[in-house]
Amino acid sequence: MMTMEGPIARWYTRLRGTGPQREAYRKQAAALTDGLADGAAVLELAPGPGFLAIEIARLGRYPVSALDISRTFVDIVAEQAAAADVRVDVRHGDAAEMPFPADSFDLIVCQAAFKNFTRPGKALDEIHRVLRPDGTAVIEDMNHLATATDIDREVASMRLNRINGAMTRRTLHGLRRRAYSPDRFEELATDSAFGGATIRAEGISLEVVLRKADAGRSLPA
């Protein structure tokens, strides 16, 4: 898996930590946990600076964990969580070999990172392994079919300064080349332990929802 370390990771943290983006993370935390029972265990996979995990922890209803292969981001998540006075159990590790027992989490979230995984099929199988029966994983990433106009619109919504906006736009154009199309991700999910997924594409974004079946639940007649 590709990883950011050192000054690049710190720059990315500043880039993603603006006021408007923090507000977006707060809204995402509320939307992703809507209907989730109190006490449900949540994992953010490849959290980067961990802003989403921190906003979920701020809700005060769920134990939250985070796993990243970047040692710098592990440190940053710990720093940011301490500054926010919330608890996030942050670990260093690979999405394809998670350091968690089977059936550990009710919700797993991965944002803007899955396209960087070098063993995506193994990562999906690992997500399935550590999910509890009836658990859900939500992967949000870039859509390979996004247009230049979609990218321009997304960067404008970030309200960055001119230099950071230009750098982000150039970065997104590069990332689009290795992002998944809906059809390609559907193939990957079908070949995984999940056996399929619900996929929605809109503009720059690709949202993939995977559910782990409850093996003990009887099938309808």
XYZ file of C-alpha atoms in Angstrom:
221
model
C 0.000 0.000 0.000
C 1.220 3.498 -0.856
C 1.864 5.608 2.216
C 2.524 9.225 3.214
C 5.163 9.938 5.811
C 6.877 12.928 7.379
C 6.359 16.432 5.944
C 4.002 15.228 3.191
C 1.654 13.697 5.770
C 1.814 16.892 7.846
C 1.022 19.010 4.754
C -1.924 16.752 3.950
C -3.192 17.147 7.502
C -3.181 20.935 7.162
C -4.869 20.665 3.766
C -7.704 18.469 5.101
C -8.098 20.314 8.389
C -9.708 23.543 7.210
C -12.921 24.785 8.816
C -15.243 23.803 5.936
C -13.727 20.329 5.748
C -13.984 19.807 9.505
C -17.669 20.669 9.222
C -17.995 18.138 6.383
C -16.434 15.469 8.610
C -18.957 16.282 11.352
C -21.824 15.808 8.919
C -20.306 12.560 7.619
C -19.901 11.223 11.151
C -23.594 11.829 11.843
C -24.708 10.333 8.516
C -22.521 7.225 8.724
C -23.670 6.399 12.265
C -27.342 7.150 11.677
C -29.252 4.168 13.056
C -26.144 2.561 14.565
C -26.825 1.193 18.052
C -25.098 2.810 21.015
C -21.915 0.940 21.902
C -21.332 -0.348 18.360
C -17.621 -0.635 17.527
C -16.363 1.546 14.668
C -13.114 1.295 12.684
C -11.756 3.910 10.306
C -9.391 2.174 7.928
C -6.505 4.248 6.510
C -7.763 7.378 8.315
C -4.942 9.715 7.345
C -5.125 12.541 9.926
C -8.138 10.820 11.514
C -10.568 13.736 11.387
C -13.561 11.487 10.646
C -12.679 9.010 13.410
C -12.370 11.931 15.825
C -15.772 13.325 14.869
C -17.356 9.890 15.378
C -15.641 9.667 18.773
C -16.985 13.134 19.644
C -20.510 11.728 19.424
C -19.707 9.879 22.645
C -21.701 6.789 21.687
C -19.184 4.420 20.110
C -15.730 2.955 20.783
C -13.635 4.083 17.816
C -10.475 2.527 16.374
C -8.235 3.576 13.491
C -5.641 1.654 11.472
C -3.042 3.215 9.177
C 0.127 1.948 7.540
C 1.753 5.380 7.874
C 3.563 5.777 11.181
C 3.337 9.554 10.790
C -0.440 9.411 10.454
C -0.656 7.100 13.485
C 1.146 9.799 15.466
C -1.039 12.548 13.989
C -4.284 10.750 14.821
C -3.108 10.304 18.409
C -2.170 14.008 18.601
C -5.446 15.189 17.083
C -7.542 12.921 19.309
C -5.738 14.163 22.419
C -6.277 17.771 21.333
C -9.983 17.039 20.838
C -10.134 15.255 24.210
C -11.576 12.066 22.708
C -10.335 8.481 22.695
C -9.386 6.772 19.436
C -7.576 3.426 19.603
C -5.115 4.040 16.769
C -2.933 1.202 15.471
C -0.166 0.839 12.920
C -0.835 -1.867 10.366
C -1.772 -3.001 6.859
C -5.383 -3.211 5.657
C -4.556 -6.588 4.114
C -3.340 -7.992 7.463
C -5.308 -6.289 10.216
C -4.227 -6.706 13.855
C -7.780 -7.328 15.056
C -9.674 -10.519 15.937
C -12.517 -11.713 13.746
C -15.944 -10.142 14.367
C -14.544 -7.005 16.037
C -16.500 -4.147 14.429
C -20.050 -3.201 13.548
C -19.071 -0.432 11.131
C -15.889 0.032 9.070
C -15.285 3.203 7.082
C -12.540 3.848 4.531
C -12.301 7.198 2.763
C -10.086 8.245 -0.152
C -7.609 5.420 0.401
C -8.802 2.148 -1.102
C -7.415 2.950 -4.560
C -3.929 2.976 -2.974
C -4.184 -0.554 -1.562
C -1.707 -2.903 -3.236
C -3.726 -5.994 -2.241
C -7.311 -4.810 -2.629
C -8.884 -8.264 -2.761
C -7.102 -9.335 0.419
C -8.119 -6.053 2.067
C -11.797 -6.717 1.293
C -11.502 -10.220 2.727
C -9.895 -8.765 5.860
C -12.670 -6.194 6.188
C -15.157 -9.054 5.983
C -13.233 -11.050 8.604
C -13.148 -8.292 11.225
C -16.745 -7.207 10.675
C -19.354 -8.692 12.967
C -22.293 -10.549 11.402
C -24.775 -7.969 10.069
C -21.912 -5.428 10.098
C -21.446 -2.847 7.351
C -18.407 -1.435 5.585
C -18.572 1.852 3.678
C -15.787 2.652 1.230
C -15.802 6.162 -0.203
C -13.211 6.941 -2.829
C -12.590 8.605 -6.147
C -14.534 7.585 -9.229
C -12.326 6.640 -12.182
C -15.021 8.068 -14.471
C -14.903 11.536 -12.879
C -14.520 14.364 -15.387
C -12.232 17.396 -15.227
C -15.312 19.484 -14.424
C -16.149 17.166 -11.515
C -12.621 17.629 -10.151
C -12.771 21.421 -10.504
C -16.093 21.493 -8.657
C -14.738 19.331 -5.831
C -11.620 21.466 -5.350
C -13.718 24.646 -5.346
C -15.834 23.205 -2.514
C -12.683 22.811 -0.378
C -12.145 26.606 -0.304
C -8.376 26.301 -0.549
C -5.967 29.084 -1.399
C -4.745 29.348 -4.997
C -1.540 27.332 -4.522
C -3.097 24.512 -2.504
C -6.054 24.448 -4.880
C -3.778 24.016 -7.894
C -1.759 21.289 -6.140
C -4.914 19.442 -5.088
C -6.375 19.640 -8.582
C -3.203 18.215 -10.097
C -3.084 15.471 -7.457
C -6.691 14.443 -8.108
C -6.085 14.180 -11.832
C -3.207 11.816 -11.068
C -5.190 9.766 -8.548
C -8.063 9.314 -10.978
C -5.869 7.066 -13.112
C -5.716 4.374 -10.432
C -9.202 4.893 -8.988
C -11.889 2.271 -9.567
C -14.828 2.543 -11.900
C -18.164 1.206 -10.578
C -17.922 -1.874 -12.809
C -14.364 -2.665 -11.734
C -15.203 -2.377 -8.046
C -18.265 -4.554 -8.531
C -16.020 -7.276 -9.974
C -13.648 -6.948 -7.019
C -16.472 -7.131 -4.470
C -18.076 -10.109 -6.193
C -14.804 -12.035 -6.028
C -14.366 -11.201 -2.315
C -15.844 -12.834 0.779
C -18.696 -10.317 0.561
C -19.862 -11.688 -2.786
C -21.044 -8.284 -3.982
C -21.716 -4.691 -3.015
C -24.072 -1.766 -3.443
C -22.273 0.911 -5.453
C -23.228 4.505 -6.172
C -21.227 6.912 -8.333
C -21.771 10.657 -8.381
C -19.333 13.175 -9.801
C -15.901 12.647 -8.308
C -17.169 10.158 -5.715
C -17.644 6.410 -5.589
C -19.516 4.977 -2.599
C -19.372 1.237 -1.945
C -21.488 -0.399 0.780
C -20.633 -3.974 1.794
C -22.593 -6.032 4.302
C -21.544 -9.167 6.143
C -24.367 -11.660 6.305
C -25.452 -13.186 9.605
C -24.716 -16.874 9.064
C -27.120 -17.800 11.841
C -30.101 -16.050 10.289
C -32.448 -18.349 8.424
C -33.200 -17.515 4.805
C -36.766 -16.593 3.833
C -38.851 -19.414 2.418
